mmCIF file of C-alpha atoms in Angstrom:
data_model
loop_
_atom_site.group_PDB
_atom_site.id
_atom_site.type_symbol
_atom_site.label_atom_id
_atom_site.label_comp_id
_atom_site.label_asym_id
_atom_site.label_seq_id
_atom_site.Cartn_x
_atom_site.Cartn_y
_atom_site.Cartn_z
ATOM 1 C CA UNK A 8 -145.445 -38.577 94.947
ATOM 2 C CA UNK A 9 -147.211 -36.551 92.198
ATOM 3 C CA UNK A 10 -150.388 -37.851 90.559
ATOM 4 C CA UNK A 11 -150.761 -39.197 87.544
ATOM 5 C CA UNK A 12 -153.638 -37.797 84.977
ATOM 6 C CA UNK A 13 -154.609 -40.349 82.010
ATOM 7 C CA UNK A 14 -156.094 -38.651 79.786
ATOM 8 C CA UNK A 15 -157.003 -39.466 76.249
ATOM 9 C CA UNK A 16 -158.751 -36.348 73.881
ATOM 10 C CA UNK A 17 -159.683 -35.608 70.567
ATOM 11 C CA UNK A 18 -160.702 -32.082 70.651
ATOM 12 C CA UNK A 19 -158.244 -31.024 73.460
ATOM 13 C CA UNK A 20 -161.790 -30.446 75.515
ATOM 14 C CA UNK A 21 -160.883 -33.641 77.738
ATOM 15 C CA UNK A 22 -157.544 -32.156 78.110
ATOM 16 C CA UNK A 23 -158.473 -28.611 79.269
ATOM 17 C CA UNK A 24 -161.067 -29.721 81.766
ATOM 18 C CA UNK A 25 -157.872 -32.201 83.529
ATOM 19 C CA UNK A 26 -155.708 -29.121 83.598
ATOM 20 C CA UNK A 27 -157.934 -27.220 85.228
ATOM 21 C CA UNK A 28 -158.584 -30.144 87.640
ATOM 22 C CA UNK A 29 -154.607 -30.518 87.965
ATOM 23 C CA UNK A 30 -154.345 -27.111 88.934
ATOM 24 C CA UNK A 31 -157.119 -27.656 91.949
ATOM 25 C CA UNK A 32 -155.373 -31.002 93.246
ATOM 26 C CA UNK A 33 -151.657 -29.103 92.733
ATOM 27 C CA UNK A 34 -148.583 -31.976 92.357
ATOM 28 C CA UNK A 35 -150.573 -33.690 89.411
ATOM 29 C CA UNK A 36 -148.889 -34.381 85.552
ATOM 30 C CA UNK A 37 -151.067 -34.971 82.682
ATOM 31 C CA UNK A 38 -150.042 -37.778 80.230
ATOM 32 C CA UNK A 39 -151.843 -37.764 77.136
ATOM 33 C CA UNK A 40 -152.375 -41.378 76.301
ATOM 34 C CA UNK A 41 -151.468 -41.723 72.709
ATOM 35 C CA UNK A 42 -147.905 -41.210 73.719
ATOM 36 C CA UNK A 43 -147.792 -42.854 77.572
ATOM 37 C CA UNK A 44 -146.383 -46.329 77.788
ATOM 38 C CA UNK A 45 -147.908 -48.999 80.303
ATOM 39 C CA UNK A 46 -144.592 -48.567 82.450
ATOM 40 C CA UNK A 47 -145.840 -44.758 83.094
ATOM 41 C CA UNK A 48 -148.407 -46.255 85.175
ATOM 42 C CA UNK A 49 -145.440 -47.624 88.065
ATOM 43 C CA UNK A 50 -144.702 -44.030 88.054
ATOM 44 C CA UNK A 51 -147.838 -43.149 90.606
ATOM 45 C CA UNK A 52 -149.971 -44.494 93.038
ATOM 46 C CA UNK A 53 -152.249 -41.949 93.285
ATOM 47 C CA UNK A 54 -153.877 -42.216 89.242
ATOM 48 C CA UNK A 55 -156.970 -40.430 87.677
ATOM 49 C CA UNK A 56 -158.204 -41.760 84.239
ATOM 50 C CA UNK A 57 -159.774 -39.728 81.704
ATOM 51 C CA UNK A 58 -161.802 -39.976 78.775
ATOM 52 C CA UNK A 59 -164.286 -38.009 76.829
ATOM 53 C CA UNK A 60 -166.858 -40.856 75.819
ATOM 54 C CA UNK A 61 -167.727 -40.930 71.894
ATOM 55 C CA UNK A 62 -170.200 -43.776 69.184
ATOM 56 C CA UNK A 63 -171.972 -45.877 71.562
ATOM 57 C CA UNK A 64 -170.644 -45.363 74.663
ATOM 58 C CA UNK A 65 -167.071 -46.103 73.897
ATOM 59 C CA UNK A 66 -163.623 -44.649 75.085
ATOM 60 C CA UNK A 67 -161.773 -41.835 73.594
ATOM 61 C CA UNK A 68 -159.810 -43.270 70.498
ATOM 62 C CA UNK A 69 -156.398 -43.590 71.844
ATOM 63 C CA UNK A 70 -157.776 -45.210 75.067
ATOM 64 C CA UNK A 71 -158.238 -48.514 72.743
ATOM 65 C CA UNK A 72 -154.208 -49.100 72.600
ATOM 66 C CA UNK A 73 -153.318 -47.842 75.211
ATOM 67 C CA UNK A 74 -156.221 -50.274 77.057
ATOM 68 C CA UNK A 75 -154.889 -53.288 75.038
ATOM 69 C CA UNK A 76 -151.096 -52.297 75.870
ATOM 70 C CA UNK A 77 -151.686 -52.557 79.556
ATOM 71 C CA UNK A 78 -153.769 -55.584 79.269
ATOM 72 C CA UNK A 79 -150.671 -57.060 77.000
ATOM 73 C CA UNK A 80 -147.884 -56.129 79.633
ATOM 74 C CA UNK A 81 -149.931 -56.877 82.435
ATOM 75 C CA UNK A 82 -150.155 -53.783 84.097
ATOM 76 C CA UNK A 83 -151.475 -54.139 87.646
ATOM 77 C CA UNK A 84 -153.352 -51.400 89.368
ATOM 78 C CA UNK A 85 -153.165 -52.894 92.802
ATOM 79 C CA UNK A 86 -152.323 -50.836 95.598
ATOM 80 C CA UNK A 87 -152.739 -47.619 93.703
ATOM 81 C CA UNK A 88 -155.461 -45.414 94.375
ATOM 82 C CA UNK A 89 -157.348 -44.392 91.379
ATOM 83 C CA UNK A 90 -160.209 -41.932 90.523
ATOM 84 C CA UNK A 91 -162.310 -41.921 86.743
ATOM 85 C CA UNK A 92 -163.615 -38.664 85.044
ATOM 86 C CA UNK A 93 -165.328 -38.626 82.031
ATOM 87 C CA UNK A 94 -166.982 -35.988 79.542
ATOM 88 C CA UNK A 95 -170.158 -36.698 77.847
ATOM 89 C CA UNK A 96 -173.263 -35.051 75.918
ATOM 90 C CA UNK A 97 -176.337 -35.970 77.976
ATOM 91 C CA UNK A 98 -178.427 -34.862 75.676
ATOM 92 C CA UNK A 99 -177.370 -35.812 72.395
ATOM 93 C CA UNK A 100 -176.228 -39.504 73.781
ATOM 94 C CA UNK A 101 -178.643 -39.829 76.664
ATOM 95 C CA UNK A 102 -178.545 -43.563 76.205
ATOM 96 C CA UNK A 103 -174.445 -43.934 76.801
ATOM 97 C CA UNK A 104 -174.133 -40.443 78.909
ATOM 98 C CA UNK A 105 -170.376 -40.955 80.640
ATOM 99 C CA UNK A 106 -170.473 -44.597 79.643
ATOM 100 C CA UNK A 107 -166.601 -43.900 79.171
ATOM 101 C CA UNK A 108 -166.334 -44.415 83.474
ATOM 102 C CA UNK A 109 -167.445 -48.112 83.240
ATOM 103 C CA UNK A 110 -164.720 -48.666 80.448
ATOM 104 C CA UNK A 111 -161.980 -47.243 82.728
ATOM 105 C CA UNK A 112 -163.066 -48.630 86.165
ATOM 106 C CA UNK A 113 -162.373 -51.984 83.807
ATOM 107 C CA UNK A 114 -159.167 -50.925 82.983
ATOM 108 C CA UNK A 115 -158.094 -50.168 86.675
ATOM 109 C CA UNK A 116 -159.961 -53.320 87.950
ATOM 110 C CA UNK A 117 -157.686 -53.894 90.863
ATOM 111 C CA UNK A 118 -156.927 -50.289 91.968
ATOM 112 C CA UNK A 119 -159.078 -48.671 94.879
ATOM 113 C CA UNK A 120 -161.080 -46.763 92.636
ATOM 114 C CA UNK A 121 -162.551 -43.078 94.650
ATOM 115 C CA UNK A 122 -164.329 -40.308 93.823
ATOM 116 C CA UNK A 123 -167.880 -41.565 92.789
ATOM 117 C CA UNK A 124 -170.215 -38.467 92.653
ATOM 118 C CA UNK A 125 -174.292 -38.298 92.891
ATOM 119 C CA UNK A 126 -175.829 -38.700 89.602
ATOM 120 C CA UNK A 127 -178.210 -35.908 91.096
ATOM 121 C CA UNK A 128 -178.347 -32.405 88.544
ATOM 122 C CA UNK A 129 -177.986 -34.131 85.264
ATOM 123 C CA UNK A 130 -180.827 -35.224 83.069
ATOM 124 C CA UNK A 131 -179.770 -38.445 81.103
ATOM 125 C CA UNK A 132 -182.015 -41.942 79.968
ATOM 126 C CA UNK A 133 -179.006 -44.320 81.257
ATOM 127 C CA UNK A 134 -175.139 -44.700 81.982
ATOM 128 C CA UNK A 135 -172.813 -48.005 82.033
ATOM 129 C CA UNK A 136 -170.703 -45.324 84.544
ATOM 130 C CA UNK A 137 -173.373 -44.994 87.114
ATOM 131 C CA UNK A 138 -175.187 -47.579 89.426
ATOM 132 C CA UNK A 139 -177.363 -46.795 92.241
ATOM 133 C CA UNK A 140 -177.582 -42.993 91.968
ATOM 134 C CA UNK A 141 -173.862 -42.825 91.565
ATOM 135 C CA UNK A 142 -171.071 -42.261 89.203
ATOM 136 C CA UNK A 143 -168.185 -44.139 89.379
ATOM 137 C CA UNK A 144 -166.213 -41.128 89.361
ATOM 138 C CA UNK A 145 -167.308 -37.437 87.603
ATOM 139 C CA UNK A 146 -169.447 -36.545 85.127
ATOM 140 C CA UNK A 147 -168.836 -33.997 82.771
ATOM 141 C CA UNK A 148 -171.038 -32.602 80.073
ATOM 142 C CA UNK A 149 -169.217 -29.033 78.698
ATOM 143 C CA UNK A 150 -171.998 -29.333 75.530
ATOM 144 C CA UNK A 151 -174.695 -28.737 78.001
ATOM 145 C CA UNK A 152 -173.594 -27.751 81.163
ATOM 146 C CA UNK A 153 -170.201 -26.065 80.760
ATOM 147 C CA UNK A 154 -171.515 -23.603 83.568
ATOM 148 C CA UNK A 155 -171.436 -26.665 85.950
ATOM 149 C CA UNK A 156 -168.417 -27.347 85.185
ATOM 150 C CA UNK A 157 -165.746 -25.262 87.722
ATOM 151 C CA UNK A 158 -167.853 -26.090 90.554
ATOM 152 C CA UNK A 159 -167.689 -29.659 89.977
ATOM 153 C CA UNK A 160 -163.991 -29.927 89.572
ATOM 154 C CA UNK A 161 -163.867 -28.026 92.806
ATOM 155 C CA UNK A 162 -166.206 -29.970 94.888
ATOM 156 C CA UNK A 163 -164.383 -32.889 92.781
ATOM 157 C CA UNK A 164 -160.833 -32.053 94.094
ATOM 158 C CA UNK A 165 -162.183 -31.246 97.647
ATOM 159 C CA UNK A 166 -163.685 -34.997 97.639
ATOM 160 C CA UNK A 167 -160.476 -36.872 96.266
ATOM 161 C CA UNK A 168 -158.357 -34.680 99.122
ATOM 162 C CA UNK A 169 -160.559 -35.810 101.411
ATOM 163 C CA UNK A 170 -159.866 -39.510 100.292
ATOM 164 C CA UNK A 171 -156.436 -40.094 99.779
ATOM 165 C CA UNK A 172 -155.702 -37.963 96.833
#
């Protein structure tokens, strides 16, 4: 079974990073969340959730429906396997860098979330999506560190191979 990509962007930035990443994994479909329904989620068990993270640490815009639809049809993310990727601008919004990863490990509460990465090579005051010198998933900040960002997504797809994906 194919996996599933989330993803929910404004300025198509979100988007192009998860089609390169989709391209590195191979069998993966990206579904833009202002058109998915919560029934698209049956559709995979293997399920990445993306998000670039905008204001004070919040979700993409279309993440805020789409959030509220699954939580109103009861949309259950057990027994899938799901990893979180987020975009942020670690120095312009230090304070809430990737906070967007804590928003969707809430949405997938009951999945086997995979795919936390080190915190390590990125200078930011504090994240919601990182505890312990971890991400919940990956980091990525194409305002200041666009020339991190291939390697990443391969070490990134390597990692998720190597755990189920």
């Amino acid at each position: 079974m194919s996996i599933g990509i989330f993803v929910g962007s404004d300025n198509g930035t979100t988007t192009e990073v998860c089609e390169k990443l989709a391209s590195k994994l191979g069998d993966a479909k990206l579904i833009d969340v202002a058109s998915a329904k919560p029934s698209d989620i049956a559709g995979y068990d293997k399920i990445i959730l993306a998000s670039s993270t905008w204001g004070d640490g919040e979700l993409q815009s279309d993440w805020d429906s789409f959030a509220d639809a699954l939580k109103g049809d009861n949309v259950s993310f057990a027994g899938k396997t799901v990893a979180l990727l987020a975009l942020g601008d670690a120095d312009s919004y230090s304070e809430t860098f990737c906070d967007a990863l804590y928003h969707l490990k809430n949405i997938a509460k009951d999945a086997k979330i995979v795919g936390e990465t080190s915190t390590s090579g990125y200078e930011f005051d504090s994240s919601k999506g990182a505890k312990d010198g971890k991400f919940f998933g990956l980091a990525i900040d194409e305002v200041n560190q666009d020339d991190k960002t291939e390697d990443r997504l391969d070490a990134w797809a390597k990692q998720l191979k190597s755990e189920g994906f």
